[in-house]
Short mmCIF file of C-alpha atoms and ligand atoms in Angstrom, two decimals:
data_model
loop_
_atom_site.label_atom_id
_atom_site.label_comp_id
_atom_site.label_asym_id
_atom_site.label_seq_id
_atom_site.Cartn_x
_atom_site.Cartn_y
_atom_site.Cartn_z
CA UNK A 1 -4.34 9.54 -36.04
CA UNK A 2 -4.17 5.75 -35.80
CA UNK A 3 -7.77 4.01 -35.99
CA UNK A 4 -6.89 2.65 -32.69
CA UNK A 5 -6.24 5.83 -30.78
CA UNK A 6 -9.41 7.70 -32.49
CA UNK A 7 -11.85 4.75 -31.23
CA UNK A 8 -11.02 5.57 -27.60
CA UNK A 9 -12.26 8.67 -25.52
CA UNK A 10 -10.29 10.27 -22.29
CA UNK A 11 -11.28 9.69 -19.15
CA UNK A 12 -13.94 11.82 -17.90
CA UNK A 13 -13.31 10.95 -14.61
CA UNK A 14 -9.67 12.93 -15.05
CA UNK A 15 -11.57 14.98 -16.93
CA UNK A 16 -13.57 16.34 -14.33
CA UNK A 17 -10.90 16.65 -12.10
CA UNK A 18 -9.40 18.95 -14.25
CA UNK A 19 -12.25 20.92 -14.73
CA UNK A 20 -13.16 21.06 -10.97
CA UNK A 21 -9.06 21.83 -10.11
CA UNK A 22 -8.84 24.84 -13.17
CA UNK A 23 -12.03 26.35 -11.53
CA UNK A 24 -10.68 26.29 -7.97
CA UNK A 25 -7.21 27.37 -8.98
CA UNK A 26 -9.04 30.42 -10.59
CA UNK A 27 -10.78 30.85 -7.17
CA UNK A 28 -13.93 29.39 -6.99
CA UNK A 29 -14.90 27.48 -4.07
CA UNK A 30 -15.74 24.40 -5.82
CA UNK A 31 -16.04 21.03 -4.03
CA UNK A 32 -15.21 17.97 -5.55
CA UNK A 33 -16.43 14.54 -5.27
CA UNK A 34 -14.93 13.88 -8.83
CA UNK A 35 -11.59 12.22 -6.93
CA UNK A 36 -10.40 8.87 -6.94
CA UNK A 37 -8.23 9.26 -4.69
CA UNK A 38 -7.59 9.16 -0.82
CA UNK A 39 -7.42 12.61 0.80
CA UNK A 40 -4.41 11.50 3.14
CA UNK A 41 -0.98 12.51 3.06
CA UNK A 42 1.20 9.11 2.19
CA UNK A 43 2.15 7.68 5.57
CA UNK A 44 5.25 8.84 7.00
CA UNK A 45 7.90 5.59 7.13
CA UNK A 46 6.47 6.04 3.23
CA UNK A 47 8.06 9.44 2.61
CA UNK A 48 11.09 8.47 4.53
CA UNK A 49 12.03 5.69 2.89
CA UNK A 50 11.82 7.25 -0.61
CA UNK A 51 14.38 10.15 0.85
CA UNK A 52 16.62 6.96 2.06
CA UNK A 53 16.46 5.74 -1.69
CA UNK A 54 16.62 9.22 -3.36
CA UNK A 55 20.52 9.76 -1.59
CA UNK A 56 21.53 6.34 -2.42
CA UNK A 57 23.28 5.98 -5.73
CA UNK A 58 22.08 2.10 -5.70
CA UNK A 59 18.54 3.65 -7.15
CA UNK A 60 19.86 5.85 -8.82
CA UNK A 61 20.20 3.25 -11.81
CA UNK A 62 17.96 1.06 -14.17
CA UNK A 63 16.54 -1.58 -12.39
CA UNK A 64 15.29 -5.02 -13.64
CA UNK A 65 11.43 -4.36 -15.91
CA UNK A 66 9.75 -6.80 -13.69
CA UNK A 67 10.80 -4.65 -10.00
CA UNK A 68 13.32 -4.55 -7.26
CA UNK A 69 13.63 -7.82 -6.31
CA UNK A 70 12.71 -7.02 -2.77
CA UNK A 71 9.39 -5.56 -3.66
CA UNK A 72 8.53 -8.63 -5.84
CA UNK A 73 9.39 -9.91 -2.55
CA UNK A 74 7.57 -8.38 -0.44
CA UNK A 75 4.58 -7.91 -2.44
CA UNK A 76 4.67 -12.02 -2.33
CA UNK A 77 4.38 -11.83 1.86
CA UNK A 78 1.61 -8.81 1.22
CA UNK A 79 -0.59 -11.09 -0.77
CA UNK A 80 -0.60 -13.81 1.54
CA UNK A 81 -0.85 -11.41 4.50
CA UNK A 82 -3.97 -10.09 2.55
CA UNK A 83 -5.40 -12.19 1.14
CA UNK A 84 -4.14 -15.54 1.56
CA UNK A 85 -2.48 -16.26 -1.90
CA UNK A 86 0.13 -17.80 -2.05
CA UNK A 87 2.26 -17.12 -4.75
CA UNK A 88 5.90 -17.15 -5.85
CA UNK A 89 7.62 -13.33 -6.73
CA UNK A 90 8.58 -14.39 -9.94
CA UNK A 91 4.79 -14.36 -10.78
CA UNK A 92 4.65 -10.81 -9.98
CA UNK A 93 5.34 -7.60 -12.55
CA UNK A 94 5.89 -3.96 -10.89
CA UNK A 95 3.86 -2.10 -13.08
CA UNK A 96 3.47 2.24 -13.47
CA UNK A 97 0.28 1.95 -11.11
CA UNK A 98 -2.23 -0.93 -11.26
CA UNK A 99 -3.58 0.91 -14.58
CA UNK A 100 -0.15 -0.14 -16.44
CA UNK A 101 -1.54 -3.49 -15.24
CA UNK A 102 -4.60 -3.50 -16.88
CA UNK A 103 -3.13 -2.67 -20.06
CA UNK A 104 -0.58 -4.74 -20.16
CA UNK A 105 -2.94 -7.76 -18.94
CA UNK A 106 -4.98 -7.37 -21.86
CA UNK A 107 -2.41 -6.74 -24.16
CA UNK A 108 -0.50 -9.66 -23.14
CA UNK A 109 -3.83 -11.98 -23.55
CA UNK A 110 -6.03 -10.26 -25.73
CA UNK A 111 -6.11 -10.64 -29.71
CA UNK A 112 -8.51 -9.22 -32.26
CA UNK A 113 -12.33 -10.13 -31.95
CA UNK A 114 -12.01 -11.95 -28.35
CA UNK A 115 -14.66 -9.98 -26.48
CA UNK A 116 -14.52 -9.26 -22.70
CA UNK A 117 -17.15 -9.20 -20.47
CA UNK A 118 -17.15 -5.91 -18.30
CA UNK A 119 -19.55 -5.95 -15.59
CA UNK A 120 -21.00 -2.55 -15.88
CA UNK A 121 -20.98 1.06 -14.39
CA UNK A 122 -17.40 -0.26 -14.93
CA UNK A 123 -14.14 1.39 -14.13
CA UNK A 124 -13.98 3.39 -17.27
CA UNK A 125 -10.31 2.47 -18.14
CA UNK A 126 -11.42 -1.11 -18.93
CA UNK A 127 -13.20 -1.01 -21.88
CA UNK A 128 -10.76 1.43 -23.52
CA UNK A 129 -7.90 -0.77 -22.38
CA UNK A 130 -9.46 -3.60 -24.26
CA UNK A 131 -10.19 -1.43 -27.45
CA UNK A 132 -6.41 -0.70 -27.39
CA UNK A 133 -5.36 -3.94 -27.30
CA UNK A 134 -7.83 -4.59 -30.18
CA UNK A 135 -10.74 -6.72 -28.54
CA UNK A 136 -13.86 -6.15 -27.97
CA UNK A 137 -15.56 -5.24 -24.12
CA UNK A 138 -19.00 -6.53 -24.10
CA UNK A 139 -20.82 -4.33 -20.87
CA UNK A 140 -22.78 -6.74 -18.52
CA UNK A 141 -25.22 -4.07 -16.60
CA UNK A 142 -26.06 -4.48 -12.87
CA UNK A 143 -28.22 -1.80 -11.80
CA UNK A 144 -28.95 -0.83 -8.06
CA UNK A 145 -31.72 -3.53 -7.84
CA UNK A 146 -28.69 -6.09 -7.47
CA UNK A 147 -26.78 -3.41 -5.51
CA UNK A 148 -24.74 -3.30 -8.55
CA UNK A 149 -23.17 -7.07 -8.83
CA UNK A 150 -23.72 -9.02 -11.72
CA UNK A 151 -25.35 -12.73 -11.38
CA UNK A 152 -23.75 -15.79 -13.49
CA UNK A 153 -26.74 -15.46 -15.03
CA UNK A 154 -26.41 -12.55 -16.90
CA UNK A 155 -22.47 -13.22 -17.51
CA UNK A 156 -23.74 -16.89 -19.18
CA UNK A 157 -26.40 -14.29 -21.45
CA UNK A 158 -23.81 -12.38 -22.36
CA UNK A 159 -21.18 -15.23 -23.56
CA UNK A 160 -20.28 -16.36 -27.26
CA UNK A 161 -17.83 -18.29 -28.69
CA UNK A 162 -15.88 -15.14 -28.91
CA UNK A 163 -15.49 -14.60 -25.40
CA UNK A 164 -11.82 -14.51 -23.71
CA UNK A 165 -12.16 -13.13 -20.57
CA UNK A 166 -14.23 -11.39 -17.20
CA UNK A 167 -13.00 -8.04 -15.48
CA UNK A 168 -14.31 -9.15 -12.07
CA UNK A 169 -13.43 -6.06 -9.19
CA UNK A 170 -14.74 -6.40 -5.56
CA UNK A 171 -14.62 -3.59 -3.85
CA UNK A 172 -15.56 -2.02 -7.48
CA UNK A 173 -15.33 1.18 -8.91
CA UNK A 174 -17.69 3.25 -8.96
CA UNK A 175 -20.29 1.28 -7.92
CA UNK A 176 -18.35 0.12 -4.03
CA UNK A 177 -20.62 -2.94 -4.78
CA UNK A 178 -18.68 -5.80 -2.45
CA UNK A 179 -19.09 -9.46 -3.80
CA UNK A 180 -19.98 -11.98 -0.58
CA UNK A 181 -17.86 -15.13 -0.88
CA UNK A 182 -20.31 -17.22 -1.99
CA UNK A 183 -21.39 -15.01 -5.68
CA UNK A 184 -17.25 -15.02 -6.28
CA UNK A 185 -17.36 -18.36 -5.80
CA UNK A 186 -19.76 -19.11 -8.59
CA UNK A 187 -18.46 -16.40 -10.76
CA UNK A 188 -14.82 -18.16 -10.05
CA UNK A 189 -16.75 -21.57 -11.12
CA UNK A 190 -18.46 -20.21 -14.07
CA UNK A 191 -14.65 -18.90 -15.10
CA UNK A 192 -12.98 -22.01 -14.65
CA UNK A 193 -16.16 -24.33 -16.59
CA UNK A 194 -15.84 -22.13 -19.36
CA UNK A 195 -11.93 -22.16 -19.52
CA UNK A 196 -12.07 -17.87 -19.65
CA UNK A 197 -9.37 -15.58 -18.47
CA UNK A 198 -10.03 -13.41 -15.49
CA UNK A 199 -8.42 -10.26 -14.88
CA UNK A 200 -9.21 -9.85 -10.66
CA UNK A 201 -8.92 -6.43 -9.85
CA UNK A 202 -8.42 -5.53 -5.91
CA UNK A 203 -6.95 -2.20 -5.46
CA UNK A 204 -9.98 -1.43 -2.86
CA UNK A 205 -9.11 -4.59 -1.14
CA UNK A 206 -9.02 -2.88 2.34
CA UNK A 207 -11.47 -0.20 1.68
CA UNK A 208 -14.42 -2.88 3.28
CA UNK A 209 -17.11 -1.94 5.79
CA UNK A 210 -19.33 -3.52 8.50
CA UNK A 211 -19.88 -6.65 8.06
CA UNK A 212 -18.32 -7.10 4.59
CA UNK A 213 -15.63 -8.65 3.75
CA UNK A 214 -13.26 -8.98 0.49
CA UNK A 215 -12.25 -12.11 -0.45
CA UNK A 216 -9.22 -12.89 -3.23
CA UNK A 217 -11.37 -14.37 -6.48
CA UNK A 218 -8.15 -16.89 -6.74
CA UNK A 219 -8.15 -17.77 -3.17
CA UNK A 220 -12.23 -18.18 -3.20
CA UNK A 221 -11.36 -20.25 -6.51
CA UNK A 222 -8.39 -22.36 -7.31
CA UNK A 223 -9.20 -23.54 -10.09
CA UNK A 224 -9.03 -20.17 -11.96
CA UNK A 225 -5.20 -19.96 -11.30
CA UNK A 226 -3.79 -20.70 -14.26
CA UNK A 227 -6.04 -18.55 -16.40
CA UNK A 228 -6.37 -15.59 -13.66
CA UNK A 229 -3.86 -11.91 -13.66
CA UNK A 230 -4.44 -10.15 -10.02
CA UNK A 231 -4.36 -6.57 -10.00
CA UNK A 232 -3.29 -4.31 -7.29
CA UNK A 233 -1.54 -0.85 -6.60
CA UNK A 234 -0.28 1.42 -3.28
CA UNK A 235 -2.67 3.92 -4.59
CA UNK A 236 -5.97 3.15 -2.21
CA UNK A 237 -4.77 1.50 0.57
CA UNK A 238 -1.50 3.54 1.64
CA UNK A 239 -2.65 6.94 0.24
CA UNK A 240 -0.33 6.58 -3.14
CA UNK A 241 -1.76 7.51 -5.79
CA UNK A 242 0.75 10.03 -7.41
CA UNK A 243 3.83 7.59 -6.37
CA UNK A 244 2.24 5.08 -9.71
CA UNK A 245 3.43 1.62 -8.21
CA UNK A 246 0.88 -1.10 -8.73
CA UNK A 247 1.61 -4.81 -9.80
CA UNK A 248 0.17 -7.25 -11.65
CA UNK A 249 0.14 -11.61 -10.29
CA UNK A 250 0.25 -13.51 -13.22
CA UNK A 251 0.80 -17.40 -14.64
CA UNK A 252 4.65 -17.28 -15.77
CA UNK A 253 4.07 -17.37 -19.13
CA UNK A 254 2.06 -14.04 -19.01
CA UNK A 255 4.17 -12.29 -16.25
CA UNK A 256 6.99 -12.85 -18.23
CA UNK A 257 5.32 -11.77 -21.77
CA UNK A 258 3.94 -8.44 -19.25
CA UNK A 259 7.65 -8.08 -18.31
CA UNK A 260 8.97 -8.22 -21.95
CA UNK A 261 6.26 -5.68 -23.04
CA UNK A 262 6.94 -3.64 -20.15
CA UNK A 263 10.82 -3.59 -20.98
CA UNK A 264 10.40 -1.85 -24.27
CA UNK A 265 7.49 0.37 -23.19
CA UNK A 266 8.26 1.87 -19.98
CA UNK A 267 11.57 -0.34 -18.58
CA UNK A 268 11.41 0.01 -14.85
CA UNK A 269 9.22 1.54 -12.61
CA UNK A 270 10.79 4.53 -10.82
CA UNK A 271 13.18 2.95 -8.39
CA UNK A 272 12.11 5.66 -5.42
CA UNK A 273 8.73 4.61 -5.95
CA UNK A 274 9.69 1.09 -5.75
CA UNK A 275 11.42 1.62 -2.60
CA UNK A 276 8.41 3.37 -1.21
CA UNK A 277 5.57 1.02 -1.98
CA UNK A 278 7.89 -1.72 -0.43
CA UNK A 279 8.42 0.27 2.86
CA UNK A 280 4.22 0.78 2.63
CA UNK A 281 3.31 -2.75 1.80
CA UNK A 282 6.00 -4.47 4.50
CA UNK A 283 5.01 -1.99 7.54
CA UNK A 284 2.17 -2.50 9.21
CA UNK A 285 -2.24 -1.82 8.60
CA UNK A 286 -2.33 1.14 10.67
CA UNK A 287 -2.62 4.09 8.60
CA UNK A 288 -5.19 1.98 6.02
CA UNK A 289 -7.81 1.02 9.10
CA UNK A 290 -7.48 4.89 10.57
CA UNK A 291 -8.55 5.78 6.54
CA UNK A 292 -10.99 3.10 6.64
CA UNK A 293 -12.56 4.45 9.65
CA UNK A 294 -12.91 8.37 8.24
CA UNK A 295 -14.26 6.68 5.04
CA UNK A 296 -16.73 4.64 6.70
CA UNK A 297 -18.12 7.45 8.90
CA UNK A 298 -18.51 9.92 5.55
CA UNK A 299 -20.29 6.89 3.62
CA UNK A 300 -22.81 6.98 6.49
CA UNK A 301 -23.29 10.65 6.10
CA UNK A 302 -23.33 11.05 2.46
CA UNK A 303 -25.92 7.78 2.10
CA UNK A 304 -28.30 9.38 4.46
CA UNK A 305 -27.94 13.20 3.45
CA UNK A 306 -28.18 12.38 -0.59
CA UNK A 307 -31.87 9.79 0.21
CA UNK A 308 -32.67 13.03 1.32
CA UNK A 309 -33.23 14.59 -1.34
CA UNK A 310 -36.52 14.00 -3.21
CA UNK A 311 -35.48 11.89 -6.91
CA UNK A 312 -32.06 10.56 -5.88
CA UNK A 313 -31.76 7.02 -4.69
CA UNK A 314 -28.43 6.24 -2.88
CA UNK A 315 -27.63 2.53 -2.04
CA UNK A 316 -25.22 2.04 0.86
CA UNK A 317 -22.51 0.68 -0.37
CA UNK A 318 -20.00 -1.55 1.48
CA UNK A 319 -16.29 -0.74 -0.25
CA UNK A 320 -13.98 1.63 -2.18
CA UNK A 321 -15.42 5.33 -1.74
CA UNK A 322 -17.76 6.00 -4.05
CA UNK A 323 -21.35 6.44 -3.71
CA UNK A 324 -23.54 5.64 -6.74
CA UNK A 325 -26.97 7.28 -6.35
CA UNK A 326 -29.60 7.37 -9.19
CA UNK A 327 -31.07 10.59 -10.57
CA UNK A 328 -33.44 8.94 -13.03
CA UNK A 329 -36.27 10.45 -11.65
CA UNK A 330 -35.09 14.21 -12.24
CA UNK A 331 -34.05 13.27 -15.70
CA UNK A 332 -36.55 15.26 -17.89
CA UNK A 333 -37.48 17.49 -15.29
CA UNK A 334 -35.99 21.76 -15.04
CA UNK A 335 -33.78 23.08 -12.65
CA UNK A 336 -33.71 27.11 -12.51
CA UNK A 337 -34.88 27.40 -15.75
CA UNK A 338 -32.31 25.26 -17.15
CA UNK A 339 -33.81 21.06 -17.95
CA UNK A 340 -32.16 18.43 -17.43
CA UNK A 341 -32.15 15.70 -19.79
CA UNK A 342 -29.40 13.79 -18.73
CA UNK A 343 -26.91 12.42 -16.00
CA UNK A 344 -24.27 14.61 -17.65
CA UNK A 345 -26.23 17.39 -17.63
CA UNK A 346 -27.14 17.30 -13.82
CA UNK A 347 -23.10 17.22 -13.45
CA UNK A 348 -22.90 20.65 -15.78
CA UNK A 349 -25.58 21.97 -13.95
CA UNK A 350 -24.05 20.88 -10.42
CA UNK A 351 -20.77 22.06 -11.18
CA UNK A 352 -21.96 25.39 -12.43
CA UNK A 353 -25.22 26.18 -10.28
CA UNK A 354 -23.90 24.70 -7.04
CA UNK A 355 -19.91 24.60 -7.76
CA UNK A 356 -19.92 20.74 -6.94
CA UNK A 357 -17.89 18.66 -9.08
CA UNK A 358 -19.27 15.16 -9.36
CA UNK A 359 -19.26 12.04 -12.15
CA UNK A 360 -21.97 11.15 -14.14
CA UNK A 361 -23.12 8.14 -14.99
CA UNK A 362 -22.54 8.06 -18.43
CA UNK A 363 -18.47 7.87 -17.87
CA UNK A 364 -19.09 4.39 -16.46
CA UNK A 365 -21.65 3.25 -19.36
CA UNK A 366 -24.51 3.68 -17.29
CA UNK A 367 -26.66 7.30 -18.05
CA UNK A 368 -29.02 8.10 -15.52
CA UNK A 369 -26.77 7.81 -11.94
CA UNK A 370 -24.04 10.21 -10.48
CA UNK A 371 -20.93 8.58 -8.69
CA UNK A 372 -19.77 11.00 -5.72
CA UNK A 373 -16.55 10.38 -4.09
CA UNK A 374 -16.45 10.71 -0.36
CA UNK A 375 -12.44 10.68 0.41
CA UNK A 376 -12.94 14.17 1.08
CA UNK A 377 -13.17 16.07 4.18
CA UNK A 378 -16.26 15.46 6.54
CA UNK A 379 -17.17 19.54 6.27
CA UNK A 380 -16.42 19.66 2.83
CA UNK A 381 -18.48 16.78 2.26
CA UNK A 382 -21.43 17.55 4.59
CA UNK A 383 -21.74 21.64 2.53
CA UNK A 384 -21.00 20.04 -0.82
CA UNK A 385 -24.15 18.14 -0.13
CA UNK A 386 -25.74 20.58 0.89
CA UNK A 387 -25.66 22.64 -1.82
CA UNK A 388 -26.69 20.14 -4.04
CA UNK A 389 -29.65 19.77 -1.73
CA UNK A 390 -30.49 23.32 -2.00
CA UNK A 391 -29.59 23.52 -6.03
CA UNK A 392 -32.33 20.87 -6.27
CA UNK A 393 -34.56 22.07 -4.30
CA UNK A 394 -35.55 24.40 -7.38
CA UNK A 395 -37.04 21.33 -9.45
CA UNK A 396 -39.65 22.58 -11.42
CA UNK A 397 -42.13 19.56 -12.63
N1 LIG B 401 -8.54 -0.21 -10.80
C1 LIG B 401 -9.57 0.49 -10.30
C2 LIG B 401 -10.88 -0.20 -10.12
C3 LIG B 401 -9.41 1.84 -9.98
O1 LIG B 401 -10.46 2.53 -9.48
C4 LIG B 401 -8.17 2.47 -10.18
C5 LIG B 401 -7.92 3.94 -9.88
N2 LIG B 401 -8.96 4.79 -10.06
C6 LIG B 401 -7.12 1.70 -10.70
C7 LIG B 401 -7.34 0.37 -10.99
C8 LIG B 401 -5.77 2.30 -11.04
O2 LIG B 401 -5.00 2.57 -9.97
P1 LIG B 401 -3.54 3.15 -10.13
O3 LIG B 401 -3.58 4.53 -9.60
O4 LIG B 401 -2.67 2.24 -9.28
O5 LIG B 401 -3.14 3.09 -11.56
#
């Protein structure tokens, strides 16, 4: 196996959806907060458009590596409706999910020893994504005492003359840690004094709650234009996940390198999907804010019942829809006989004492937390608690 390839490790957040899906497909009633992914059926106009594309013979064919020219369109009047960036289509590549993006982002910008700095728990794609394009991701840990976000403080600590670029995400994964205008701002500043590359991840763009607010790191910032690649997907916001269409804003020099890469990699994007994610991202916000709403009532429930529970701390957060509680103070401690010495074994032990499938810390470089996803239903949600509740119950001293 190639050096590259051996240096990087699967995704245990897949990998615990696999685990949690085998056991339930042999039966067991396992419930799983391992998911990334909105519970919701794909709005309907969605579904109907694809069928409209499937019958006609126009998609039928390759299309252009960089997407349908009306997506790239109306991706353009999205952004601006969104977030208010204006930019040009022919900055924008159609990428196989916003995860294609990432890759191809660093692999478009990235050579050997430039390090990136990954605020940390990070999205665990990231720093393999950077190994594979042969840099270097250099983890910048914010722990709950910042409610996860990283200060330019700590990014200035972390810099060297090697450094190339900042994965910046607000909403974030897993942490739903929401930046306030004013700490992108700075981070923006910081970018643009030190001449760095910013990927700006905001797939959770519309996953926001109470008072919070997302805000564009571009459109905060300016000045980081011409060194900045946007990241963004139909997965989240209009239930998409399986229909991979995400996209990637980019100066023209690097949309164009993404779309030469892209043309020998993957060539288009599956036109159906294309049509699709341009039927979800031109119709209206409806079926996001009713999502929003069922999101926003389960992060309430799952704060409250999981600070419950003597040794986890929970954090409210205010995006995406994760939780990300600390379990540092069981660590060390036995649970029916069985200790528990670290985050990932509290997951074993959850998934096979209690039959709740959850993340630990460790798969987002941070040991000692659990990251539950609450894009499940409210019961589900409310007994898979529960039985964690109960499971722990049993610690022993
Ligand atoms: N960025 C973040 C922060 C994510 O959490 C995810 C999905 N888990 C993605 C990107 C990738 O999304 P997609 O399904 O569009 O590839």
């Amino acid at each position: 196996m190639s050096d590259r390839v051996a240096s990087i490790t699967e995704s245990a957040t897949l990998a615990v959806d696999a685990r949690a899906k085998a056991l339930i497909r042999a039966g067991r009633p396992v419930i799983t907060f391992g998911s990334g992914e909105p519970d919701f059926p794909t709005p309907s106009h969605v579904v109907e458009a694809a069928a409209a594309a499937c019958a006609d013979p126009r998609y039928h064919r390759y299309s252009a590596s960089g997407g349908l020219p009306e997506l790239r369109e109306a991706l353009a009047a999205k952004t601006l409706r969104d977030s208010g960036y204006d930019v040009d289509a022919s900055r924008i590549v159609v990428t196989n999910g916003a995860k294609q993006a990432v890759h191809q982002a660093f692999a478009a910008l990235l050579n050997p020893g430039d390090e990136v700095l990954v605020p940390a728990p990070y999205w665990p794609t990231y720093p393999e994504a950077i190994r594979l394009a042969g840099a270097i991701p250099v983890p910048v840990f914010a722990d709950e005492s910042t409610g996860y976000r990283v200060t330019v403080e700590q990014l200035q600590r972390a810099r060297t003359k090697n450094t190339a670029m900042l994965v910046f995400s607000s909403p974030a994964n897993p942490t739903g840690a929401v930046y306030d205008r004013a700490a992108i701002r700075a981070i923006g500043d910081w970018v643009a004094e030190h001449e760095l590359w910013v990927i700006s991840d905001e797939i959770y763009e519309h996953m926001v709650y109470g008072d919070a607010e997302f805000h564009s790191l571009p459109v905060v910032t300016p000045a980081v234009r011409d060194r900045c690649v946007v990241v963004n997907g139909v997965a989240k916001s209009y239930a998409m996940p399986g229909w991979r269409v995400g996209w990637a804003i980019a100066p023209p020099d690097v949309s164009g390198a993404m779309t030469t890469l892209q043309s020998h990699a993957t060539s288009n994007v599956c036109n159906i999907a294309q049509a699709a994610a341009s039927a979800a991202v031109s119709g209206g916000l409806g079926a996001v804010s009713v999502m929003r709403a069922a999101f926003d009532r389960r992060r309430r429930t799952i704060v409250r019942m999981l600070n419950e529970i003597d040794g986890v701390d929970c954090p409210r957060p205010d995006g995406a829809f994760y939780v990300f509680a600390s379990v540092k103070d069981l660590l060390g401690r036995r649970v029916r006989g069985r200790r528990v010495g670290t985050s990932a074994e509290l997951a074993e032990l959850l998934l096979d004492e209690a039959e709740v499938a959850v993340v630990p810390g460790e798969a987002f470089g941070t040991p000692g937390y659990l990251r539950l996803s609450y894009a499940l239903h409210d019961d589900d949600l409310v007994e898979g608690v529960d039985r964690i509740r109960r499971l722990l119950a049993d610690v022993e001293e």
